[in-house]
Coordinates of C-alpha atoms and ligand atoms in Angstrom, one line a residue:
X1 CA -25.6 16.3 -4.7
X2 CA -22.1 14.8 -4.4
X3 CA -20.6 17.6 -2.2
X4 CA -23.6 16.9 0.6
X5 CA -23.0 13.6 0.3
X6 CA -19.6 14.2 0.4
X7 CA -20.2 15.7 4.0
X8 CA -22.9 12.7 5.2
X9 CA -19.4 9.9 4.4
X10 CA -17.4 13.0 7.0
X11 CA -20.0 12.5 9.4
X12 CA -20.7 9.1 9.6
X13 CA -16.4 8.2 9.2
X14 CA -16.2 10.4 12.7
X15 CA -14.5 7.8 15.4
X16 CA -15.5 8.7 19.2
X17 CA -13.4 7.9 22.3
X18 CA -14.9 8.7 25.6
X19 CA -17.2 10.9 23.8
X20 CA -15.2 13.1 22.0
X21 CA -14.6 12.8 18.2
X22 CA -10.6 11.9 17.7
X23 CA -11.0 11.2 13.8
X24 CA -12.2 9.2 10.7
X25 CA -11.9 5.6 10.1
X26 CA -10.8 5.1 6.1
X27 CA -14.1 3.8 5.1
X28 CA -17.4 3.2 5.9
X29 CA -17.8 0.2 3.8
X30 CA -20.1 -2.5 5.7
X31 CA -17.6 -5.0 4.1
X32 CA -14.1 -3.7 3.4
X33 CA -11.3 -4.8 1.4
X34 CA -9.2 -5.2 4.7
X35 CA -10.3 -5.7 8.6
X36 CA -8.2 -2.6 9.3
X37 CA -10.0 0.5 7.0
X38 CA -12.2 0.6 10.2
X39 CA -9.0 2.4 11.7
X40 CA -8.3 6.0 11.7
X41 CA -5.1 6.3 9.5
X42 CA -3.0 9.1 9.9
X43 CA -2.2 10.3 6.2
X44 CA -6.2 9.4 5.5
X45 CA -7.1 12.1 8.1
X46 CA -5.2 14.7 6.4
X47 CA -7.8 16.3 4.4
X48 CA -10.5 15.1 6.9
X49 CA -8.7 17.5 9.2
X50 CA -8.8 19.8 6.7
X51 CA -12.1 20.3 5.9
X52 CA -12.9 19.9 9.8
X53 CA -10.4 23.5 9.9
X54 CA -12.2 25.4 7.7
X55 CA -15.1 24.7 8.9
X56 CA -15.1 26.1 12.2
X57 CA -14.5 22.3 13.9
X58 CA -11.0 22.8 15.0
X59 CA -11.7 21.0 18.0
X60 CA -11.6 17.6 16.1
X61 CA -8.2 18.5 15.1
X62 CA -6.8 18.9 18.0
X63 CA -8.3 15.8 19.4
X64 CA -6.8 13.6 16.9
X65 CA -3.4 15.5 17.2
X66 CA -3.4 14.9 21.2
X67 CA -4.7 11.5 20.6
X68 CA -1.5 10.9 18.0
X69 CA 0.5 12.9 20.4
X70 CA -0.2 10.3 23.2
X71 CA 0.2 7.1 21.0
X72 CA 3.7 7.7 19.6
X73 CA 6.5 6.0 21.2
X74 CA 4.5 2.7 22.2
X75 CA 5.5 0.6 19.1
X76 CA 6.9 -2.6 20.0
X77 CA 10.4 -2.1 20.5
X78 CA 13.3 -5.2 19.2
X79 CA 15.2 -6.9 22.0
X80 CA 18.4 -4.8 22.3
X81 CA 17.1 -1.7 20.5
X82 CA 16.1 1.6 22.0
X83 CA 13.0 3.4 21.8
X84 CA 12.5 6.1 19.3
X85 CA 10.1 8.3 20.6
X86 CA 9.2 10.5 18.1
X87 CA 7.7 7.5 15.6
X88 CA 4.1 7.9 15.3
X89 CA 1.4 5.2 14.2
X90 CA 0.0 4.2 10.6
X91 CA -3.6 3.9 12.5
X92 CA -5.1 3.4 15.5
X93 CA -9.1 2.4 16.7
X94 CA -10.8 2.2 19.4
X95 CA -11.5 -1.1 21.7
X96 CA -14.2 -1.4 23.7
X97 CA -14.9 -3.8 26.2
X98 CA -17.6 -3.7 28.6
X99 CA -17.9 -0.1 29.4
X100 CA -14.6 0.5 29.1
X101 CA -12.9 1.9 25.8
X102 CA -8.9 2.3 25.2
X103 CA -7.4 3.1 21.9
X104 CA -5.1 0.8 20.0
X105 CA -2.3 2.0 17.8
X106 CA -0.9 0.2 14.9
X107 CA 3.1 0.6 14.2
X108 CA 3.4 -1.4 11.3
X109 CA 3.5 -4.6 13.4
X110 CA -0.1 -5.8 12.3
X111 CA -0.2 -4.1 9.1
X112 CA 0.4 -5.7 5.9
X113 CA 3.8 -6.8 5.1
X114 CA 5.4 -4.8 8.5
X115 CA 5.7 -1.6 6.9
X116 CA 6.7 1.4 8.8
X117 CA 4.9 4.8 8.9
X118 CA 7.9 7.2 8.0
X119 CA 4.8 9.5 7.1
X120 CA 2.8 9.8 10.3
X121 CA 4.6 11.9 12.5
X122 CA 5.9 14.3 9.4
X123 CA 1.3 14.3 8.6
X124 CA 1.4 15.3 12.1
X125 CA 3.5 18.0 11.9
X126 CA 1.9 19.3 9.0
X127 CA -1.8 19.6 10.8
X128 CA -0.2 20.8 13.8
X129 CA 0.7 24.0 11.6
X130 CA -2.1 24.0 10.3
X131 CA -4.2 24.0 13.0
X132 CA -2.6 27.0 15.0
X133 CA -2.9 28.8 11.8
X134 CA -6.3 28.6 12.0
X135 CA -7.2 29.1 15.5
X136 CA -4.0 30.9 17.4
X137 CA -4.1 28.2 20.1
X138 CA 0.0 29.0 20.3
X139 CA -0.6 28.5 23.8
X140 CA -1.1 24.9 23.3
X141 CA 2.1 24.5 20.9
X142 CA 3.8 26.0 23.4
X143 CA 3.2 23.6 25.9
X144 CA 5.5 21.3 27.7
X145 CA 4.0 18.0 26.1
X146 CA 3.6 19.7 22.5
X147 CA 7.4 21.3 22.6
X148 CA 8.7 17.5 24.2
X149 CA 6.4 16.2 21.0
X150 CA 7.8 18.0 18.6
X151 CA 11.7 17.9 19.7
X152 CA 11.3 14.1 19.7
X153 CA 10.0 14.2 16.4
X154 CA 13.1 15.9 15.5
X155 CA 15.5 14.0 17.2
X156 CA 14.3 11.1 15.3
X157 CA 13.9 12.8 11.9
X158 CA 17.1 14.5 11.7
X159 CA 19.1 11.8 12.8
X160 CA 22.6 10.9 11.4
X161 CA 21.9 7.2 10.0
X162 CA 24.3 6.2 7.2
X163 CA 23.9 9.9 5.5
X164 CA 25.1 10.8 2.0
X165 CA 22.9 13.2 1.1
X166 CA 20.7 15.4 2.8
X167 CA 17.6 13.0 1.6
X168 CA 15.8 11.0 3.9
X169 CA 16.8 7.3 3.8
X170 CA 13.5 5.0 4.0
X171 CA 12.4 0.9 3.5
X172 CA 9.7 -0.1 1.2
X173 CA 6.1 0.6 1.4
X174 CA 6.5 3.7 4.1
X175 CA 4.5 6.2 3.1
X176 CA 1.0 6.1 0.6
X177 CA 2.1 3.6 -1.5
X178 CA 2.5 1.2 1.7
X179 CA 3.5 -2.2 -0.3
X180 CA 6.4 -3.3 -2.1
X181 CA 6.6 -1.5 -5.3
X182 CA 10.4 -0.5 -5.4
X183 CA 9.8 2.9 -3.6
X184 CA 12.5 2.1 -0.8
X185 CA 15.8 4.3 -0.5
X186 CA 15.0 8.1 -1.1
X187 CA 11.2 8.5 -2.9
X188 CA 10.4 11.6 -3.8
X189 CA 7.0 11.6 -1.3
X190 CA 9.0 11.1 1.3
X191 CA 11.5 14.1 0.7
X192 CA 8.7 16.5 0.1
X193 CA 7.0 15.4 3.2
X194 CA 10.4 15.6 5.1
X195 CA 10.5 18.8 3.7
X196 CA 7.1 20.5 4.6
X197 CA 8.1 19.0 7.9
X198 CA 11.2 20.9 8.4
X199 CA 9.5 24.2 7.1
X200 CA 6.5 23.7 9.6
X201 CA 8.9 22.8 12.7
X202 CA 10.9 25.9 12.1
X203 CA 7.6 28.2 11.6
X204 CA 6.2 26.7 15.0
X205 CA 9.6 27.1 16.9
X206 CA 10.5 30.8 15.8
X207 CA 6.7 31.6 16.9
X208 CA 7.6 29.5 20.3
X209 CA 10.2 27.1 21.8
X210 CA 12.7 27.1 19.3
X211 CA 16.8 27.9 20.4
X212 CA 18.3 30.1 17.7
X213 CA 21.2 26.7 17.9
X214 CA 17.6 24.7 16.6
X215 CA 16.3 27.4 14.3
X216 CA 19.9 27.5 12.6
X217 CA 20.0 24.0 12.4
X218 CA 16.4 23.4 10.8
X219 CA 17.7 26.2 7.9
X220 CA 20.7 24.4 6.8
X221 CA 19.1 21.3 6.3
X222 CA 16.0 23.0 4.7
X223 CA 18.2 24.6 2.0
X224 CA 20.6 21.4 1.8
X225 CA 17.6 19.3 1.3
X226 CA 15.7 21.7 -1.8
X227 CA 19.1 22.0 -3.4
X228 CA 19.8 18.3 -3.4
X229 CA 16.2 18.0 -4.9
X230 CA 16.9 20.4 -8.0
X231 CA 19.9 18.7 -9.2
X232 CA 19.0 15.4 -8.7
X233 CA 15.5 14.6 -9.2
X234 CA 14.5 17.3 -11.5
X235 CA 14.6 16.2 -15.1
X236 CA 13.4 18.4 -17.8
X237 CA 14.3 18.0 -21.6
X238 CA 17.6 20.0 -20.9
X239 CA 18.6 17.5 -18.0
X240 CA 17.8 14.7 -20.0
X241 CA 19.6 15.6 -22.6
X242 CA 22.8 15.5 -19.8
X243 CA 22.2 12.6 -18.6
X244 CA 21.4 11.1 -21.8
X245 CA 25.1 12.1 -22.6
X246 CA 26.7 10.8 -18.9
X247 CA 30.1 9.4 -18.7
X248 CA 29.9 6.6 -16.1
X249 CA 32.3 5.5 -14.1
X250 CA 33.9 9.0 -12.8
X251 CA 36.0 9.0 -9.7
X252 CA 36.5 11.9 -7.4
X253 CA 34.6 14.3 -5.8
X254 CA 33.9 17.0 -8.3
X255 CA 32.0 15.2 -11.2
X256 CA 29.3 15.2 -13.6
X257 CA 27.8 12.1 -13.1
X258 CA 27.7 12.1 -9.2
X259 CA 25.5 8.9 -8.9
X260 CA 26.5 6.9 -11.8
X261 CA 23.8 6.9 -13.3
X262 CA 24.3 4.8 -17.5
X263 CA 22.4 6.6 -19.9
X264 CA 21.2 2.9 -20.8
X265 CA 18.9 2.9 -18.1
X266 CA 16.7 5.6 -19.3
X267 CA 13.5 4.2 -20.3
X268 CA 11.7 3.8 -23.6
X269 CA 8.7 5.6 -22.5
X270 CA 10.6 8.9 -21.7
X271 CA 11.1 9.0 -25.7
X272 CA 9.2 12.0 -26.4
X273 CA 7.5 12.1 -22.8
X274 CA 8.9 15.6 -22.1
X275 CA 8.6 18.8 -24.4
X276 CA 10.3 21.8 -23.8
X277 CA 7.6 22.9 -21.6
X278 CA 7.5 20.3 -19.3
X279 CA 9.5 18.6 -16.7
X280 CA 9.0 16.7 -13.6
X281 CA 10.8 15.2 -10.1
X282 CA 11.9 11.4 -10.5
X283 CA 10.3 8.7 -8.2
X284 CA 13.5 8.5 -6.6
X285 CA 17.4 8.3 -7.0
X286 CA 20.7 6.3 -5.5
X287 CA 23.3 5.0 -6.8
X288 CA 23.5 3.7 -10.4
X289 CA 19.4 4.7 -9.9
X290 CA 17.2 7.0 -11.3
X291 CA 13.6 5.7 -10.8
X292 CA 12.1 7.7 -13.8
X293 CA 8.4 7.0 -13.0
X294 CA 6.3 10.1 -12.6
X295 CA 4.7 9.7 -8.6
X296 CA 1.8 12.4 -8.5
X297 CA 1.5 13.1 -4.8
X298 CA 5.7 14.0 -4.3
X299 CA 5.3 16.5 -7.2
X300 CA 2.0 17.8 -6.1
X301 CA 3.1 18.6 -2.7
X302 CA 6.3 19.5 -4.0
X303 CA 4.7 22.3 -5.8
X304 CA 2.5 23.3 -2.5
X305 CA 5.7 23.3 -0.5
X306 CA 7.7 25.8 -2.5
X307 CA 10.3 22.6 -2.9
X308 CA 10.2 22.4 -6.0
X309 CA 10.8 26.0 -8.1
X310 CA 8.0 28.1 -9.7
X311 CA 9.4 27.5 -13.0
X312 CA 9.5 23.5 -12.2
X313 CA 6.3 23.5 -10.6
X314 CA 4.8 24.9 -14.0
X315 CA 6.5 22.6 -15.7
X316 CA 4.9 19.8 -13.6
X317 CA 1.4 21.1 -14.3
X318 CA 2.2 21.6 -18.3
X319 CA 3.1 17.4 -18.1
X320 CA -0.1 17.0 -16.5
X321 CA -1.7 18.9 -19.7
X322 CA 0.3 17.6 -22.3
X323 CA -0.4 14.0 -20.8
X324 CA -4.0 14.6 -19.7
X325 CA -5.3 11.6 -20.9
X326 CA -2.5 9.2 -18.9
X327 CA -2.2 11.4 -15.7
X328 CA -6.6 12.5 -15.2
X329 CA -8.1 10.3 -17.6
X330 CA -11.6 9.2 -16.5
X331 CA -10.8 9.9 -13.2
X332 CA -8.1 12.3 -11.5
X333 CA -5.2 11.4 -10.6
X334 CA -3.1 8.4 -11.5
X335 CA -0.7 8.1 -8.6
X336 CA 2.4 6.5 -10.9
X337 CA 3.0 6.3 -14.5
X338 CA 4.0 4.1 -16.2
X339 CA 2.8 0.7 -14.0
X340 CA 5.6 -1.7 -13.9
X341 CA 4.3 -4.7 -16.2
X342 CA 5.5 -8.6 -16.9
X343 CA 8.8 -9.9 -15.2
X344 CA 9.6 -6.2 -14.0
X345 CA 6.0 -6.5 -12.0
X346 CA 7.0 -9.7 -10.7
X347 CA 10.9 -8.2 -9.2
X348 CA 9.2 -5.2 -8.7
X349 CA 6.3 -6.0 -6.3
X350 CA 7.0 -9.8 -5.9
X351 CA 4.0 -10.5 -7.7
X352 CA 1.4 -8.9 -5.7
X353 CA -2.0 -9.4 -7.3
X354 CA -3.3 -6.0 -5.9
X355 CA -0.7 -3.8 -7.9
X356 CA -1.4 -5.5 -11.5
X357 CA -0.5 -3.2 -13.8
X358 CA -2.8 0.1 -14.1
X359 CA -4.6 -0.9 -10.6
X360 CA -4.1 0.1 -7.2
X361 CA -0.7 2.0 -6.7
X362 CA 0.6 0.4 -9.8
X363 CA -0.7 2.8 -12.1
X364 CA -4.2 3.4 -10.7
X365 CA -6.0 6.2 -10.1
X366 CA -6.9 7.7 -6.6
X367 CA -9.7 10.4 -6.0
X368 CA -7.5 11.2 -2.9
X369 CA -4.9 13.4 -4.8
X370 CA -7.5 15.6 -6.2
X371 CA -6.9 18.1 -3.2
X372 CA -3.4 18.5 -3.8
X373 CA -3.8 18.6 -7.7
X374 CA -5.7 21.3 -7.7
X375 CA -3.8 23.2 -4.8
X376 CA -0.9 23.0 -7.3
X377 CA -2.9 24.2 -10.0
X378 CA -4.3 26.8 -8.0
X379 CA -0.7 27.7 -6.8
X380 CA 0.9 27.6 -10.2
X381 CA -2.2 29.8 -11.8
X382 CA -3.6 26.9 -13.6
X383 CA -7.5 27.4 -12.4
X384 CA -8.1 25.9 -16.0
X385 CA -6.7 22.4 -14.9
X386 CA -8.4 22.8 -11.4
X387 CA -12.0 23.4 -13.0
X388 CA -11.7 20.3 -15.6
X389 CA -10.4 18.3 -13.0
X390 CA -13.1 19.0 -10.6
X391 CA -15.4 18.6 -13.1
X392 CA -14.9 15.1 -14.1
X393 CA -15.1 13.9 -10.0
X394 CA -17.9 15.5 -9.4
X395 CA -19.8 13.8 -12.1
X396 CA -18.8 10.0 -11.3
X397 CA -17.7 9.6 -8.0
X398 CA -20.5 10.3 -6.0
X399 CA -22.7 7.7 -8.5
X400 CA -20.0 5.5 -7.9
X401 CA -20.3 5.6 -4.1
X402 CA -16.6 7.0 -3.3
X403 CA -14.7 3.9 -4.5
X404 CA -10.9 4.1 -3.0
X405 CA -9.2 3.8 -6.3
X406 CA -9.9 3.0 -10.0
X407 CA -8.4 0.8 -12.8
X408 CA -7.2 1.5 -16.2
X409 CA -5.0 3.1 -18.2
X410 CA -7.5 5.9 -18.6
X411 CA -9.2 5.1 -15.0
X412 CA -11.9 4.1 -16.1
X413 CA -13.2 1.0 -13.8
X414 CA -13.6 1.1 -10.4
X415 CA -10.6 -0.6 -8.6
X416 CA -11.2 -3.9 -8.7
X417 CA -10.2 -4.7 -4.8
X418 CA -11.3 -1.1 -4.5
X419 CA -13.5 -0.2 -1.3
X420 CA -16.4 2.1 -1.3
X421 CA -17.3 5.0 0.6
X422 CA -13.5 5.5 0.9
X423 CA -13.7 8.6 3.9
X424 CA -10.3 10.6 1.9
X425 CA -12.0 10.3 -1.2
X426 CA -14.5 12.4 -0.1
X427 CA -12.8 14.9 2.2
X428 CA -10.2 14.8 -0.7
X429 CA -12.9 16.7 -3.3
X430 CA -14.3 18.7 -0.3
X431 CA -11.3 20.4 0.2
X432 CA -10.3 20.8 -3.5
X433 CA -13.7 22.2 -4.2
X434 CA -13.4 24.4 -1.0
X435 CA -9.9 25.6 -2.2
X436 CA -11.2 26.4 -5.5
X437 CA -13.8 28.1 -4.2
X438 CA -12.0 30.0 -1.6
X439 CA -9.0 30.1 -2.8
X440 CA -7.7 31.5 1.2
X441 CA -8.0 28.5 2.8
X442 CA -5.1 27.2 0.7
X443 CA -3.3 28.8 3.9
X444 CA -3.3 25.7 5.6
X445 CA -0.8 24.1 3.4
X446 CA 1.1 27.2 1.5
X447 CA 3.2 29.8 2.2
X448 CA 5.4 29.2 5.1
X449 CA 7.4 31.9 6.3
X450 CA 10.6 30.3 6.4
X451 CA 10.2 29.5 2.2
X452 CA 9.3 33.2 1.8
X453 CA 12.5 34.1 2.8
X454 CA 14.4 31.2 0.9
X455 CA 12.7 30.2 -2.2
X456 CA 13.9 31.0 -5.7
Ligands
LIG501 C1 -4.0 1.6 1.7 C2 -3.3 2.8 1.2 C3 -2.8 3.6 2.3 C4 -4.0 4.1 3.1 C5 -4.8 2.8 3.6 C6 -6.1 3.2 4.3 O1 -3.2 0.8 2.5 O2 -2.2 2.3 0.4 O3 -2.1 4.8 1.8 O4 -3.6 4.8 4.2 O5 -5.1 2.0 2.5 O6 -6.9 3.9 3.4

């Protein structure tokens, strides 16, 4: 029965500290791909924590988020350089020596390649609404050490750094996708995130905390950030057609082509990618750049975020029909299409042998995403995509004992470097079938009060 064995991975991925259960390591492989899937990851625990909501073990939640809470801020800091104390932690375990136990947060500094965690503390945000929504502990949010929390976060996040746009400006490998594979500068992941961020901080601060000077502020740059999104990662056959048609090289401030982008870099593959039914947001954008490649989990939680419109987000889920094959396959969902292959895969991820083309998050396909696939479908009225989706993981993916990722075009293998009894794979088709089921729940990640008011 996959979704009780689903479960039995929960249970035995639980992490104690001094007794209490703080969160899930990544796997509960015997032998993992990496010393550190032992850790409890932040993004990983995402859907842990949201299965643990619905079902009545809030507790856990707010465990891990006062375990997180206390962590941030302690990440080795450069000679010269100043603190930023609202960065939170990839992942963090649990030492024990002796009798003693103390926990033991990663910032990037022992993770593969130095990458920062630009996602953590937005994740953190995110369950933090979440969790209140489901239990009405505003007491708690409205705490000295939650309020300091959460204004720090801000400080940090809304920032002025070298702004020229309204996007958030990242390094490589910050998010999901945590190794080099070009996704530096503004990826779309990030701005979604950065967005359901904003639109939880204001929901928490106008229930508690939040100056009307801070509540103003938070609105602005909500509506500055979903605008920037529309016109410049949205492409649609319309939009291509525009850009398809750019003048370069325009100077001033009220032109077409604001980024520069040459028509010449459009690629192949988008010949005859889109119909007039379907569109999509880019991977990312800058100047001279449009990174065409579809990313799943920035659209998908674009769509659950009210970022992107609901006439875009039913464009996105008409791609993922018209392109079933490429985006599901054997198993949902590939997290980028196309994979970057030959002499680009060598500039592109300086020849990493873990993102070969179609593996890993070069064109593989992660279990994970199911939950926010079918939230989107379930948002955008496409139970039809949900059900055929669900379908196909139910059938292989408890035979093929939770595998982190697979490989193929299609999906088809089982990643090659791929773990197995991967926790979010699990908790990932818990929640989607819990979701689907109980279509309520999708509470915990939909309908913010602040998008009520501003979406279109
Ligand atoms: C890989 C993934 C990352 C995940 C981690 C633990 O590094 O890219 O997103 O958090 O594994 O599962």
């Amino acid at each position: 029965m996959p979704m009780t064995s689903a479960y039995d991975l929960l249970n035995s991925a639980l992490i104690h500290y001094r007794g209490q259960p703080v969160g899930t390591s990544a796997s509960v492989d015997p032998s993992p791909a990496a010393v550190n899937y032992h850790e409890c990851f932040i993004r990983d625990f995402v859907p842990s924590a949201l299965v643990l909501l619905m079902n009545g073990e809030a507790h856990v939640v707010r465990n891990f988020l006062v375990t997180v809470m206390q962590l941030r801020g302690q990440q080795p800091v450069l000679e010269g350089h100043k603190r930023s104390m609202g960065l939170m932690p990839a992942s963090f375990r649990v030492v024990r020596e002796g009798d003693e136990e103390r926990l033991q947060a990663d910032f990037g500094e022992r993770a593969i390649g130095r990458v920062v965690p630009v996602d953590s503390a937005m994740w953190w945000m995110f369950l933090l609404r979440a969790y209140v929504i489901t239990t009405d502990d505003w007491e708690w949010v409205g705490s000295e050490e939650v309020q300091t929390c959460i204004r720090q976060i801000l400080d940090l996040y809304l920032r002025e750094n070298f702004e020229m746009s309204p996007a958030l400006l990242v390094p490589d490998g910050s998010f999901m996708i945590d190794r080099r594979l070009d996704v530096y500068g503004y990826p779309l992941e990030i701005q979604a995130l950065y967005y359901g961020t904003l639109l939880s901080a204001h929901e928490l601060l106008t229930r508690v905390g939040g100056t009307p000077a801070t509540l103003d502020n938070l609105a602005v740059r909500i509506k500055a950030l979903r605008q920037y999104v529309c016109v410049h990662y949205w492409v649609d056959r319309d939009r291509l057609n525009e850009i398809h048609r750019f003048r370069g090289e325009e100077f001033g401030l009220d032109v077409a082509n604001v980024l520069n982008v040459y028509p010449e870099s459009i690629p192949e593959w988008m010949d005859g990618w889109l119909d007039a039914r379907c569109g999509y947001l880019v991977g990312n954008q800058g100047p001279g750049r449009v990174d065409f490649r579809f990313f799943t989990q920035g659209n998908l939680l674009a769509i659950l975020f009210g970022l992107a419109t609901s006439g875009e987000a039913q464009g996105i889920m008409n791609l993922f029909e018209r392109h079933w094959d490429l985006l599901m396959g054997e198993m949902p969902v590939k997290i980028a299409y196309p994979a970057v292959i030959g002499k680009e895969w060598q500039m592109v991820t300086g020849s990493d042998p873990k993102n070969v083309p179609w593996s890993y998050h070069n064109g593989g396909n992660w279990p994970v995403l199911i939950w926010p696939y079918v939230g989107a479908a379930m948002r955008t009225g496409r139970t039809d995509l949900a059900e055929w989706a669900l379908q196909l993981m139910k059938e292989r993916l408890h035979p093929d004992n939770w595998p982190e990722y697979y490989d193929g075009k299609r999906g088809g293998l089982i990643g090659r470097r791929a773990n197995f009894h991967q926790t979010w794979s699990a908790t990932g088709l818990i929640v989607a079938h819990e979701i689907f089921e109980n279509p309520a729940n999708r509470v915990l990640f939909e309908r913010f009060t602040f998008q009520a008011a501003a979406s279109s």
